[in-house]
Coordinates of C-alpha atoms and ligand atoms in Angstrom, one line a residue:
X1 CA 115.1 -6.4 -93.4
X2 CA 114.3 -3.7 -90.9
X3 CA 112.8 -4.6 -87.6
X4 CA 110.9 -1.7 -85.4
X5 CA 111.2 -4.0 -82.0
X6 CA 108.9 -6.1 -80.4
X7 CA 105.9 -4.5 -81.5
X8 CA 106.6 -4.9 -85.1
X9 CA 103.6 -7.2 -86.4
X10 CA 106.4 -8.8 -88.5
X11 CA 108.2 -10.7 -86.2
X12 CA 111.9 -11.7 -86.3
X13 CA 110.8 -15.4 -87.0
X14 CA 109.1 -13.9 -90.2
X15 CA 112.1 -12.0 -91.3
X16 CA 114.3 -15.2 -91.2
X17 CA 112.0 -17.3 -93.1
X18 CA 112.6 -14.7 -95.4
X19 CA 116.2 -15.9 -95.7
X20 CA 117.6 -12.7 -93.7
X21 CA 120.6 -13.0 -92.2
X22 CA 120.6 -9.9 -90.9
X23 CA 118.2 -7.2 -89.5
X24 CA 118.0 -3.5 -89.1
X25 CA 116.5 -1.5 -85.9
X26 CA 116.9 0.8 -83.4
X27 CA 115.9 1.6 -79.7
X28 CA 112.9 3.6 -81.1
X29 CA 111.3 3.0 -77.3
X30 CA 114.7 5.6 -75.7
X31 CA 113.1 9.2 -76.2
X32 CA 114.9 11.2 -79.6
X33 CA 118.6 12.5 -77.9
X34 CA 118.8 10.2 -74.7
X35 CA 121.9 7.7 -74.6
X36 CA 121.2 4.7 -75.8
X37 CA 123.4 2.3 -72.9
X38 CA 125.3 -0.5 -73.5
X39 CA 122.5 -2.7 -71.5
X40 CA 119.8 -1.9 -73.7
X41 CA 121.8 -2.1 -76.7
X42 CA 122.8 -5.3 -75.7
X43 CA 119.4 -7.0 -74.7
X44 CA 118.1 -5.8 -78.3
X45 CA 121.2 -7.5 -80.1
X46 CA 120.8 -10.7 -77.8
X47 CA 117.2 -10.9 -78.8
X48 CA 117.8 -11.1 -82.6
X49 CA 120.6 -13.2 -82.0
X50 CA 118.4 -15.1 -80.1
X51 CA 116.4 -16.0 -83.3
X52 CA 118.9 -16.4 -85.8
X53 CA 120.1 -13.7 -87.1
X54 CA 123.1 -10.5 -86.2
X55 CA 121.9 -7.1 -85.6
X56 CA 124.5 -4.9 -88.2
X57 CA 122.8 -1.5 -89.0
X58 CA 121.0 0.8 -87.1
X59 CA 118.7 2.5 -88.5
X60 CA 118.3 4.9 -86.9
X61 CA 119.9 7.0 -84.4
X62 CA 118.1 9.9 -84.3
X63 CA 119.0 13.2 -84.4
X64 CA 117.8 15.4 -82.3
X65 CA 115.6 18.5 -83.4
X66 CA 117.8 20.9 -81.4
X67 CA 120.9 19.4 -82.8
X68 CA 119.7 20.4 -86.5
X69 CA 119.1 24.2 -85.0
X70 CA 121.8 24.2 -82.7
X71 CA 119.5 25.2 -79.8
X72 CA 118.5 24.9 -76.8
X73 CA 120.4 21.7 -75.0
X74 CA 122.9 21.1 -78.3
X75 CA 125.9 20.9 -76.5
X76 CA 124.3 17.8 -74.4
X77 CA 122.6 16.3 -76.7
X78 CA 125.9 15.9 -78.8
X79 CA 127.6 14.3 -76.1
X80 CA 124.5 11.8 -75.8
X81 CA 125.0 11.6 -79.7
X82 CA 128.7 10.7 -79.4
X83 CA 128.2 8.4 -75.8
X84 CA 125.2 6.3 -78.0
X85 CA 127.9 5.5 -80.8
X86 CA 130.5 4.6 -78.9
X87 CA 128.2 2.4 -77.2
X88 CA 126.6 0.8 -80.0
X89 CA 130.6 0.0 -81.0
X90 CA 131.2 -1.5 -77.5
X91 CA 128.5 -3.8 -78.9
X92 CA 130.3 -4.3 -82.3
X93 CA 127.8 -2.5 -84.3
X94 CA 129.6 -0.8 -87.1
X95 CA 127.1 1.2 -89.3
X96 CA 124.9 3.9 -88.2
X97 CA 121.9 5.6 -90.9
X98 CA 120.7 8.6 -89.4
X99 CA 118.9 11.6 -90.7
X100 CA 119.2 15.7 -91.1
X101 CA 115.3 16.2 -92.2
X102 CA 113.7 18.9 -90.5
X103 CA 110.7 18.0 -88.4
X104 CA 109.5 15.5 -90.4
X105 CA 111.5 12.0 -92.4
X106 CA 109.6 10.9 -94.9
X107 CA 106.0 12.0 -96.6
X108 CA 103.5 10.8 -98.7
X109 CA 99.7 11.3 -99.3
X110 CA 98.3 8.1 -99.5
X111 CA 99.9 5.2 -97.9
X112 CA 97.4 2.4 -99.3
X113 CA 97.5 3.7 -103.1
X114 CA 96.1 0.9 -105.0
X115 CA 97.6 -0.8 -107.7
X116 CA 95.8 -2.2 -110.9
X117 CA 96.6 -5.6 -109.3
X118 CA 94.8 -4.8 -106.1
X119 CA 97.9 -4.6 -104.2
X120 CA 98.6 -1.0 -102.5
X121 CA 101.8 0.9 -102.0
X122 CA 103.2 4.4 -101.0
X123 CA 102.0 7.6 -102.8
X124 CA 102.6 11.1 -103.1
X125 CA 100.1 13.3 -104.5
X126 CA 101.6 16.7 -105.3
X127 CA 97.9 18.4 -105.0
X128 CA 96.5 15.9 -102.2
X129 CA 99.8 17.6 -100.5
X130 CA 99.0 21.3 -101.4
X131 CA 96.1 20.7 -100.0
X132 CA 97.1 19.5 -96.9
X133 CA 99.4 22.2 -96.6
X134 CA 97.0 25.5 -97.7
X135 CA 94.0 23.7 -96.3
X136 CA 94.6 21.5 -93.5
X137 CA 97.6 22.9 -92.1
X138 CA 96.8 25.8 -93.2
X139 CA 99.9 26.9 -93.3
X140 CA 101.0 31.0 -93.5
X141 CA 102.2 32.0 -96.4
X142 CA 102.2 28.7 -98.1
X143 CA 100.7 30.0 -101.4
X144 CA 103.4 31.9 -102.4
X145 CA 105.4 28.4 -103.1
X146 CA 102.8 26.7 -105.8
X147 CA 101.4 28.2 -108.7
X148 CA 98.4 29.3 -110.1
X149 CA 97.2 26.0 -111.6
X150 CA 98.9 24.0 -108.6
X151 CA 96.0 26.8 -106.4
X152 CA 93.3 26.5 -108.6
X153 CA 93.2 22.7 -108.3
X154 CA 94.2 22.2 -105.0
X155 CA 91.1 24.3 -104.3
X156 CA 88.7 22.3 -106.7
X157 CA 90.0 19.6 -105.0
X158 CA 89.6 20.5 -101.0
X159 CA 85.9 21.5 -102.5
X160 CA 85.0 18.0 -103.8
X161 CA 86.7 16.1 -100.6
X162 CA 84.5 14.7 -97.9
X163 CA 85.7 15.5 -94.6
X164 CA 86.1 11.6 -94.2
X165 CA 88.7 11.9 -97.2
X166 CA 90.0 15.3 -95.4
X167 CA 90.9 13.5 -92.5
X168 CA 92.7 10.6 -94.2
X169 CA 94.8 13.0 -96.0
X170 CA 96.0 14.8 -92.5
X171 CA 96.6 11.5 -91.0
X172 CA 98.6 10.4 -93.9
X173 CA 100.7 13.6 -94.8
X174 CA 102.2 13.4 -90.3
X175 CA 102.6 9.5 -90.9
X176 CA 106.6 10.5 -91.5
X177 CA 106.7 12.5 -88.6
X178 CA 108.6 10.7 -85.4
X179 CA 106.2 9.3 -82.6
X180 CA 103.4 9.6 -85.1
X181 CA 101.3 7.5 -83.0
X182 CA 100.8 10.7 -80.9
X183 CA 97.7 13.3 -82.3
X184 CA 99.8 16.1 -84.2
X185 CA 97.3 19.3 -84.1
X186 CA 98.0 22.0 -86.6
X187 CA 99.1 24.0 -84.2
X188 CA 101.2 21.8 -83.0
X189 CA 103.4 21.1 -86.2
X190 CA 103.1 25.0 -87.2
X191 CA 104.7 25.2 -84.3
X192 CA 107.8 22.9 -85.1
X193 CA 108.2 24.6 -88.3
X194 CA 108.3 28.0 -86.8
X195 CA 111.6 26.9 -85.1
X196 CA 113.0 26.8 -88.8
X197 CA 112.1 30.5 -89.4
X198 CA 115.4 31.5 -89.1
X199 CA 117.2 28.5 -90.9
X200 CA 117.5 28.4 -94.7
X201 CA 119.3 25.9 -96.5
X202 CA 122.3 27.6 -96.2
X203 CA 122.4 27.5 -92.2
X204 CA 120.9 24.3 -92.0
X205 CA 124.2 22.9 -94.0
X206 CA 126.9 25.4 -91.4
X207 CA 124.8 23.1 -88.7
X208 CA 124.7 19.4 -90.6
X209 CA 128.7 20.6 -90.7
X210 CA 129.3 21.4 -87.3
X211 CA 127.4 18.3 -86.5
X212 CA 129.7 16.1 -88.4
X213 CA 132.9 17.5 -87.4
X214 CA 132.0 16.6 -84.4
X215 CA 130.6 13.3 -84.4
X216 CA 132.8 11.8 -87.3
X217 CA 136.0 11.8 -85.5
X218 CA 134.1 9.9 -82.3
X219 CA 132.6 7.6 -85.1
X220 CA 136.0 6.9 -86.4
X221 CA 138.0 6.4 -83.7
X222 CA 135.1 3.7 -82.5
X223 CA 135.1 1.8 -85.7
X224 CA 131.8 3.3 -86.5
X225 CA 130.4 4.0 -90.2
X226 CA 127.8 7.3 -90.3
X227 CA 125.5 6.8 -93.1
X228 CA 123.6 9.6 -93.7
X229 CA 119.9 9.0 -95.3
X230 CA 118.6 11.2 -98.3
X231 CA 115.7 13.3 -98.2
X232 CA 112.2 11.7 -99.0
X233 CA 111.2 13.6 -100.9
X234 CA 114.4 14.9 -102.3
X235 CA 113.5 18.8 -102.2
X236 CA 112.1 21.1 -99.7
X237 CA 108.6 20.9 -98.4
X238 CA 106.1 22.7 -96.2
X239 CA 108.4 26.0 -96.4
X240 CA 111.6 23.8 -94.5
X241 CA 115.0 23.7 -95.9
X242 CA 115.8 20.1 -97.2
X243 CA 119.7 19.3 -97.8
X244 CA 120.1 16.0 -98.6
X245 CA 118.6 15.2 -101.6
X246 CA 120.9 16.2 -104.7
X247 CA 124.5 15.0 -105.7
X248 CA 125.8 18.3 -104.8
X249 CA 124.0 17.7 -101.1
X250 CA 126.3 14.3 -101.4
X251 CA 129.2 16.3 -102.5
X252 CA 128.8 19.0 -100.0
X253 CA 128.6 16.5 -96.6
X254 CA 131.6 14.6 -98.1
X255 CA 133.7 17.5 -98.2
X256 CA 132.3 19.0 -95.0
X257 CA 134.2 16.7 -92.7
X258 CA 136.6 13.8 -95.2
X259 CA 136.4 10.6 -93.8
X260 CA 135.2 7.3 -94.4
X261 CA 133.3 7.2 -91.5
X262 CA 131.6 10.2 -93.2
X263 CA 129.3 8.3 -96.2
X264 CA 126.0 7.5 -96.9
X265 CA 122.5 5.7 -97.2
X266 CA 122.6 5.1 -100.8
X267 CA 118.3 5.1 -101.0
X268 CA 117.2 4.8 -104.8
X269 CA 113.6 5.1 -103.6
X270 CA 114.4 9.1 -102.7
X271 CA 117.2 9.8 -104.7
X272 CA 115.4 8.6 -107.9
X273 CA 112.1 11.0 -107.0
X274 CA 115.1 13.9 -108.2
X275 CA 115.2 14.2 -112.0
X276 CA 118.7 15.4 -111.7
X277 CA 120.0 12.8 -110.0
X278 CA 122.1 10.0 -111.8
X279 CA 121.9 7.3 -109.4
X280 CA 124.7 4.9 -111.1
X281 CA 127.1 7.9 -111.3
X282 CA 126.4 8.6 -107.6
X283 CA 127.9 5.5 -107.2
X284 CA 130.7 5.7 -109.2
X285 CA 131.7 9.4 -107.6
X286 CA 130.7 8.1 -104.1
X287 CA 130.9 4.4 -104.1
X288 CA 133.2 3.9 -101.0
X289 CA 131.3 6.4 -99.0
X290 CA 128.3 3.9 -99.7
X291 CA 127.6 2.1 -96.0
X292 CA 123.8 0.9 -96.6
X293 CA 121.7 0.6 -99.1
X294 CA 117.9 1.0 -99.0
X295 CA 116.7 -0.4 -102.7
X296 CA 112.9 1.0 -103.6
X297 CA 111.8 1.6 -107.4
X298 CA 109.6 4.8 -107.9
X299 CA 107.0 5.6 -111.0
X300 CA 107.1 9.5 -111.2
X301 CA 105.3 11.7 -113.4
X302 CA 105.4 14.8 -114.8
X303 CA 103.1 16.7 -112.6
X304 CA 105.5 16.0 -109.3
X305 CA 103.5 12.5 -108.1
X306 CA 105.4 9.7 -107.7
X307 CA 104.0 6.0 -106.1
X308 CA 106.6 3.5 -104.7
X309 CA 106.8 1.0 -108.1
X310 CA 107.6 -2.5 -107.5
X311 CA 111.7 -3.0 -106.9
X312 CA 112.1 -4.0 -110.7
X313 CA 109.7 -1.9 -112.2
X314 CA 109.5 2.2 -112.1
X315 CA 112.0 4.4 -113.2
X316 CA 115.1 3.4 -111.2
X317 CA 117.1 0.6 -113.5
X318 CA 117.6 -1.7 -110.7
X319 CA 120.0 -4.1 -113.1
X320 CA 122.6 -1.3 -113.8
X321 CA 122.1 -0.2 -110.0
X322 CA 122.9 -3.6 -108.5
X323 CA 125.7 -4.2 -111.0
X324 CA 127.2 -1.0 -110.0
X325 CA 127.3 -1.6 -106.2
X326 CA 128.7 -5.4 -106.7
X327 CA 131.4 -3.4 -108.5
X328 CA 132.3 -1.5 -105.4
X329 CA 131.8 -4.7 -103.3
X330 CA 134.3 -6.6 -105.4
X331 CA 136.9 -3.5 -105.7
X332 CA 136.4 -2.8 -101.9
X333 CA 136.1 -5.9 -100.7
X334 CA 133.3 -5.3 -98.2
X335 CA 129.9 -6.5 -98.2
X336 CA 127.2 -3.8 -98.3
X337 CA 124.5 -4.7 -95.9
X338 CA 121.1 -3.7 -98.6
X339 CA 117.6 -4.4 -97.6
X340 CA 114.5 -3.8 -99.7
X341 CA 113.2 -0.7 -99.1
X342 CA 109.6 -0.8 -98.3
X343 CA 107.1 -3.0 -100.6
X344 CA 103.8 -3.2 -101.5
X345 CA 100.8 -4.5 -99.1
X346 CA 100.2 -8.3 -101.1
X347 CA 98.0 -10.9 -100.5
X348 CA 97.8 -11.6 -96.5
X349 CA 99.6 -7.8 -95.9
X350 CA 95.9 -6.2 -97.2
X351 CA 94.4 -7.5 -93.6
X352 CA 97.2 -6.6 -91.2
X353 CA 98.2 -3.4 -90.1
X354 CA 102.1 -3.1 -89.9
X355 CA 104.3 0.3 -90.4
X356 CA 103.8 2.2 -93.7
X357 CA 105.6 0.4 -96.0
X358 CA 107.3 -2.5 -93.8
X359 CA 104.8 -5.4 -94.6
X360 CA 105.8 -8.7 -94.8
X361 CA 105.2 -10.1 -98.2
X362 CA 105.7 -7.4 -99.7
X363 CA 109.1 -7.1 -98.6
X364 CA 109.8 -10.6 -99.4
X365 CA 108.5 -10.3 -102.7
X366 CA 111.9 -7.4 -102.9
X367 CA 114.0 -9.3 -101.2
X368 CA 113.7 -12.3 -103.5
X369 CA 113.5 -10.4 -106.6
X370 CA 116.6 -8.5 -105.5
X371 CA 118.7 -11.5 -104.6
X372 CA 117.7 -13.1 -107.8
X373 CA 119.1 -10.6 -109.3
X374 CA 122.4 -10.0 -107.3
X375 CA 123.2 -14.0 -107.4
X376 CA 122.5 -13.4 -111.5
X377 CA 124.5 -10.3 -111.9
X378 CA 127.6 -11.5 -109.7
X379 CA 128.1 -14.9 -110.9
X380 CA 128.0 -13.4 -114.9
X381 CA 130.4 -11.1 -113.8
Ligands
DNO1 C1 111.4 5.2 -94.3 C2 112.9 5.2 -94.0 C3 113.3 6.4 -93.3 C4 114.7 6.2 -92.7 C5 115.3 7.4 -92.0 C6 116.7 7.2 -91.7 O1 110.9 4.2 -94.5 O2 113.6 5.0 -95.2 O3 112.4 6.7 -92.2 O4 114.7 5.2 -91.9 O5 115.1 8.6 -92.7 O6 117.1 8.1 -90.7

């Protein structure tokens, strides 16, 4: 399971009673493109071992914003980028997720959704989030990306919102943005995206390129797996180039700079939201490229809203996925580290407050259901 550090409410004595072995983190107190030392990298692994349990994944090292526009202190910041890996490998820590989003990771509209059984999960609301965008953000030009209807309603709606509901939808749409515990003005995140005005998609890939030809060989020669993690949502939002979210994206970073080191986060939760995506055939094209897995289910519909579904449920078929990796485990030989991605706030989780999506039972409830069904799947195999 993923830990966020001492000031995760779910502490690492939670996580092993969950039957972890294993947890997930990062530094996330080291400021975005500082070098994570050996010291602090070590007091970190010491403390989970501490309880029980190996630190094996980081997730993540983040990438700095002037490292996806190759401005302003790049050249630095890549050496910091390179120093922190072969740092983390001094430590014998062997696979790193990281991701190429602009500005912000993830997004949704309504983080407590609530579910017919009273439980609540992750949502995205494709005309909560126009409105947010034409209305809150107030973005320029941001019409010209929806269409009539996706206006007209997105207007009705704004009209019939209180400003109570207004401001729960800001708040939730800059939840994915890094150090979201600081108060994002408009201004202040029209002002991020303003430092994309220059970068489509295309020159956003020649810099996730350069990137990786640079980084991969470090990463190799340390021992290091990269893994990078698709977009969520796969496609691109608030007017910003997105380029990890199809097959082709996959094919594209794998070709970019060949390696093994080179692979990925294999995330059903945001690959599935992409109708054109084929998640079992991503693994069969891209299997040994696979370093971590992240498994989430997701309902979508036809209108572009999706809600995080419970691990076995939604549209992802979780039995064909898990079959497929414990293929590639048993013709590799290697043991994917997987966690349950996210899960729903359940029972005790409605009255805490932990990270969007990171509550405790909820991930349990994954965890279990998912290891029931790996122990089932590779002992009929
Ligand atoms: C959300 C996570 C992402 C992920 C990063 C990896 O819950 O899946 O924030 O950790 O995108 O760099």
């Amino acid at each position: 399971m993923r830990w966020f550090g001492d000031q995760d409410p779910v502490s690492l004595r939670d996580i092993r009673q969950g039957g972890c072995t294993a947890v997930v983190t990062a530094l996330h107190h080291i400021p975005v493109g500082e070098v994570w030392s050996v010291a602090e990298i070590c007091a970190r692994k010491s403390v989970i071992e501490k309880a029980g349990m190996a630190w094996t994944v980081v997730e993540s090292l983040p990438v700095h914003e002037d490292l996806k526009t190759r401005s302003g202190n790049y050249v630095q910041l890549i050496e910091n980028y390179k120093q922190s890996l072969r740092n983390l490998a001094a430590c014998h820590i062997r696979v790193v997720t990281y991701n190429f989003m602009p500005v912000l990771d993830w997004m949704r509209t309504d983080p407590e959704f609530t579910l017919p059984d009273g439980g609540k999960a992750l949502r995205f609301e494709r005309i909560a989030f126009i409105v947010f965008d034409l209305f809150l953000l107030k973005r320029p030009d941001a019409e010209k990306e929806y269409t009539q209807a996706e206006l007209t309603a997105a207007a009705a709606r704004f009209r019939s919102m209180s400003d109570a509901e207004k401001t729960y939808l800001y708040n939730s749409a800059l939840l994915g943005l890094p150090g979201a515990d600081e108060a994002f003005t408009p201004a202040i995140i029209l002002a991020a995206l303003k430092t994309y005005a220059a970068i489509d998609a295309e020159q956003l890939r020649c810099n996730l390129r350069a990137f990786l030809l640079e980084i991969i060989p470090v990463a190799a020669a340390a021992g290091i797996k990269m893994a990078i993690h698709p977009d969520d949502p796969p496609y691109p939002i608030l007017g910003l180039p997105r380029i990890v979210s199809t097959e082709a994206d996959l094919a594209f970073i794998a070709a970019s700079c060949p390696s093994p080191a080179n692979g990925f986060c294999y995330c059903t939760g945001s690959l599935s939201v992409q109708p054109e995506n084929n998640l079992c055939g991503i693994i069969d094209r891209y299997g040994e490229l696979i370093h971590f897995v992240h498994l989430r289910n997701t309902r979508k519909d036809k209108d572009g809203n999706f809600h995080e579904a419970a691990h076995l449920d939604g549209d992802v078929d979780m039995y064909a996925v898990m079959k497929k990796l414990i293929t590639v485990m048993q013709e590799t030989g290697i043991s994917l580290p997987l966690r349950p991605d996210h899960g729903h706030q359940l029972l005790d989780d409605l009255h805490k407050k932990t990270y969007p999506g990171y509550s405790a039972i909820g991930r349990l409830k994954g965890l279990a259901e998912l290891r029931g069904l790996e122990l089932g799947i590779s002992r009929s195999m």
